[in-house]
Coordinates of C-alpha atoms and ligand atoms in Angstrom, one line a residue:
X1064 CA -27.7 31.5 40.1
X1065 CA -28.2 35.4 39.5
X1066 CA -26.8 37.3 37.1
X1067 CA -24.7 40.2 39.5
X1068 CA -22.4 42.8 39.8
X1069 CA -19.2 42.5 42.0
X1070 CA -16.8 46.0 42.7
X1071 CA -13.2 44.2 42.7
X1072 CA -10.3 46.5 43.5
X1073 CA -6.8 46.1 43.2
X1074 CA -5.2 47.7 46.1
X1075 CA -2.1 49.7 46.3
X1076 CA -0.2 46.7 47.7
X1077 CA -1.7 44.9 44.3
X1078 CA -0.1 47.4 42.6
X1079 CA 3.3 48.6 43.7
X1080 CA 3.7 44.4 43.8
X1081 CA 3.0 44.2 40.3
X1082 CA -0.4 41.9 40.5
X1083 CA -2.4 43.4 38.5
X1084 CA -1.8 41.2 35.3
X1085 CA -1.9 37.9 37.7
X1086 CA -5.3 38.9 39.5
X1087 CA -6.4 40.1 36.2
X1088 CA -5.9 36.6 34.7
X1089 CA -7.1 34.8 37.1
X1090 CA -10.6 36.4 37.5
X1091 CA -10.4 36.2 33.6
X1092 CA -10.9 32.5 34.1
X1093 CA -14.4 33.3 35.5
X1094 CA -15.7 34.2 31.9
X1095 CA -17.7 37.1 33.5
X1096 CA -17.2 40.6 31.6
X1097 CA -15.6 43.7 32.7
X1098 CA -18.3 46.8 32.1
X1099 CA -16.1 49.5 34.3
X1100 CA -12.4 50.1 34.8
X1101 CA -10.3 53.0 36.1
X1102 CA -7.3 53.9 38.0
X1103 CA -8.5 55.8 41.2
X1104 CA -6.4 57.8 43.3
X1105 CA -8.1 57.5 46.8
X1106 CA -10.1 60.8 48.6
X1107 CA -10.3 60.3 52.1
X1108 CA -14.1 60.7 51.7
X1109 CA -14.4 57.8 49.1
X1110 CA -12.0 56.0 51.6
X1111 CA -14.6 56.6 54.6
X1112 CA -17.5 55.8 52.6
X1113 CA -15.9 53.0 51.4
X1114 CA -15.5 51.3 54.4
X1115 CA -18.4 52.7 56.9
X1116 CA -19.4 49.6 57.8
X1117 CA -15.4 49.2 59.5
X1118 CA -15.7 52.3 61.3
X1119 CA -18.2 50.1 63.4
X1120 CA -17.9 46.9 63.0
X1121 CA -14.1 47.2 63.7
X1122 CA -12.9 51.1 64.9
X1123 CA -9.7 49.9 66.4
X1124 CA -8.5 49.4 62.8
X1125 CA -10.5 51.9 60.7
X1126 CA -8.1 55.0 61.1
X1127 CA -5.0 52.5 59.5
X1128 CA -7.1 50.6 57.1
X1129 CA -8.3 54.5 55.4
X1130 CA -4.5 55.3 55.1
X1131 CA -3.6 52.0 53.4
X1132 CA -6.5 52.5 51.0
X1133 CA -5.5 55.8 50.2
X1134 CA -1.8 54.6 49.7
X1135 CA -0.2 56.2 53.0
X1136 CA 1.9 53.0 52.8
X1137 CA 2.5 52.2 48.9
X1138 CA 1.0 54.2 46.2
X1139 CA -1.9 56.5 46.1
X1140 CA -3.5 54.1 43.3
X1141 CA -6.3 51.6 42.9
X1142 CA -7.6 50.0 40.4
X1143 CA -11.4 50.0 40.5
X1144 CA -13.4 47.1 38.2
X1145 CA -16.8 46.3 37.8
X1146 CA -17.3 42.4 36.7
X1147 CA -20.7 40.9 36.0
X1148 CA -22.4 38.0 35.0
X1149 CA -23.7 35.0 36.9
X1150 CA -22.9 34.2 40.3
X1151 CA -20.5 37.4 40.3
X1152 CA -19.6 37.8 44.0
X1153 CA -19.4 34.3 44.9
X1154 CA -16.7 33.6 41.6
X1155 CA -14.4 36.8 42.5
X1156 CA -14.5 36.0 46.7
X1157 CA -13.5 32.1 45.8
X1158 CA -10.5 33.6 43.9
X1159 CA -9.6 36.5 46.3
X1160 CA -9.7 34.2 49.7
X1161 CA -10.3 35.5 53.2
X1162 CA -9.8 38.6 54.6
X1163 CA -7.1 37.5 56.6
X1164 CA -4.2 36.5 54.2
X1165 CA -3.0 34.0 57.2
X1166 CA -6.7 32.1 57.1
X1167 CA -6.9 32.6 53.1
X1168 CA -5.9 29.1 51.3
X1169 CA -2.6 29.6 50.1
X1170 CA -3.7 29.2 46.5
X1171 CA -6.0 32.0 46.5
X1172 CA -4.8 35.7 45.6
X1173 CA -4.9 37.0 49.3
X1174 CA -3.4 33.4 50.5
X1175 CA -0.4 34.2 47.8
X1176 CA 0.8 37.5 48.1
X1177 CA -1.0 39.6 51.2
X1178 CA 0.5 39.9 54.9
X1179 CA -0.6 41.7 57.8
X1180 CA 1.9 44.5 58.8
X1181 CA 3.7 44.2 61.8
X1182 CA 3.5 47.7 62.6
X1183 CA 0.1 48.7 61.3
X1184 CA -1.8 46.0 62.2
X1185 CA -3.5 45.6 58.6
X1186 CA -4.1 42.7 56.6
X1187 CA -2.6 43.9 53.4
X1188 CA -4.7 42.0 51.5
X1189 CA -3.9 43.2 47.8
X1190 CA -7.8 43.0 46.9
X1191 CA -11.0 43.6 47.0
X1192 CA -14.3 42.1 46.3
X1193 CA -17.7 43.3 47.2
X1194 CA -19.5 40.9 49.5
X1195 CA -23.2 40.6 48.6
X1196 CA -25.4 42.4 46.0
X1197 CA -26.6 45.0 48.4
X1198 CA -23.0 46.1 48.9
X1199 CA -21.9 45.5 45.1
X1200 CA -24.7 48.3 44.5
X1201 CA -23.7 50.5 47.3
X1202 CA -19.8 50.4 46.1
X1203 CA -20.6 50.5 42.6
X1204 CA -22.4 53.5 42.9
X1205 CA -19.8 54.9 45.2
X1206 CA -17.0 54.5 42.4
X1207 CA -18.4 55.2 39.9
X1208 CA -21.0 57.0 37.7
X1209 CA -23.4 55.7 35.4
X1210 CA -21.4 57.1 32.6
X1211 CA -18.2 55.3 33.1
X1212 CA -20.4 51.6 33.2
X1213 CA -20.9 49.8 29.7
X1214 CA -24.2 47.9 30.7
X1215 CA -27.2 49.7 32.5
X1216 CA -27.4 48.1 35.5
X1217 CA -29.3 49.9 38.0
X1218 CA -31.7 53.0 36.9
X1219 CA -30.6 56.1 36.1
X1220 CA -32.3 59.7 35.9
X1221 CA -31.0 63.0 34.2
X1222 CA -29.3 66.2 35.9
X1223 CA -28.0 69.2 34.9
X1224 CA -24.8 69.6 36.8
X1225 CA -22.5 72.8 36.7
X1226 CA -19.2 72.3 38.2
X1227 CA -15.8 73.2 37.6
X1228 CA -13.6 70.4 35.9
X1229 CA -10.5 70.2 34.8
X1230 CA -10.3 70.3 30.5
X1231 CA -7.3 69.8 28.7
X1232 CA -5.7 73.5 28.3
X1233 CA -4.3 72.9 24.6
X1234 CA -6.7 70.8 23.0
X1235 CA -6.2 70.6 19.5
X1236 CA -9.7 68.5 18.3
Ligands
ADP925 P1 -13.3 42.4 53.3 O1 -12.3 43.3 52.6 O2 -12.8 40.9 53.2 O3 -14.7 42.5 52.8 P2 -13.8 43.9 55.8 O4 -14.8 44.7 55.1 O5 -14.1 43.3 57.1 O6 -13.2 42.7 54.9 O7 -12.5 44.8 56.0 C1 -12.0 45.7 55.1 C2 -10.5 45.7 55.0 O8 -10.0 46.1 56.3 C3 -9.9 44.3 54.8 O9 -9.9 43.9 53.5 C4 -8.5 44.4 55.4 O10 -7.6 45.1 54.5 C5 -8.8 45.4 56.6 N1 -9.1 44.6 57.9 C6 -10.3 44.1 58.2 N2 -10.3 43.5 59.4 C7 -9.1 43.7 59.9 C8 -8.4 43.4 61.1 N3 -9.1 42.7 62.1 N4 -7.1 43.7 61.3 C9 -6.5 44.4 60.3 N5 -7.0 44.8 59.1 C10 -8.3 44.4 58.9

């Protein structure tokens, strides 16, 4: 068994449905720790990059699946995680089922609570766990920046960036 890193994220179906308490419960019972978390609205850029390997593998669906990610159907929220610890991927997939929530065993999270849309054609499938350690990486690093992560898990270098960000305009520290 390897010690990994799986990208879970609640989608906005999770969400507006109220699941994140469940789903965070029952990966819970998977003793591995959470080193990342944050509440992501959706960029259609992240949404693309997210899911490159769809635009591919499965184009007839891409253009729908990008507007559910980015909430076009529920709310424009994820919630992004980073678990780690051993066997990672393999823990979190068990718990979230298939991709299809009408294959997924009905016990699992996607078996429980997803559906595929009549009208859209997606499998609303409430969440999402990276598939292998290549793609935990890839994700990861998508999602997030070394910064937000508690553990070092992949190297890092220094930059200087200048960018405009937003600051609070009446802090009082
Ligand atoms: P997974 O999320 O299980 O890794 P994929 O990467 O293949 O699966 O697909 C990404 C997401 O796109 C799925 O979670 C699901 O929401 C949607 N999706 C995938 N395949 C289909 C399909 N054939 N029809 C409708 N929606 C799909």
């Amino acid at each position: 068994m390897a010690v990994q890193e799986c990208l879970v994220l609640i989608k906005p179906d999770g969400l507006v449905k109220s699941l994140t308490g469940f789903i965070l419960t029952e990966l819970a019972e998977t003793k591995l720790k959470i080193i990342g978390a944050k509440v992501v609205s959706v960029s259609k850029e992240l949404a693309e990059l997210h899911y490159a390997e769809l635009k591919q593998n499965k184009p007839h669906i891409f253009e729908n699946v990008l507007k559910y990610i980015q909430g076009e159907y529920h709310t424009n929220r994820v919630l992004a995680l980073i678990y780690h610890g051993e066997d990672a991927i393999q823990k979190i997939r068990d718990i979230a089922g298939k991709t299809n929530p009408e294959e997924a065993d009905p016990t699992t999270i996607r078996g429980k609570f997803g559906r595929i849309h009549s009208k859209t054609g997606v499998m609303e499938n409430v969440m999402h766990a990276s598939d292998s350690e290549a793609n935990a990486k890839r994700e990861i690093q998508l999602w997030f920046s070394p910064d937000e992560i508690t553990e070092k898990i992949y190297p890092t270098k220094k930059e200087k960036i200048t960018e405009e960000k937003n600051v609070w305009a009446n802090n009082s520290l």
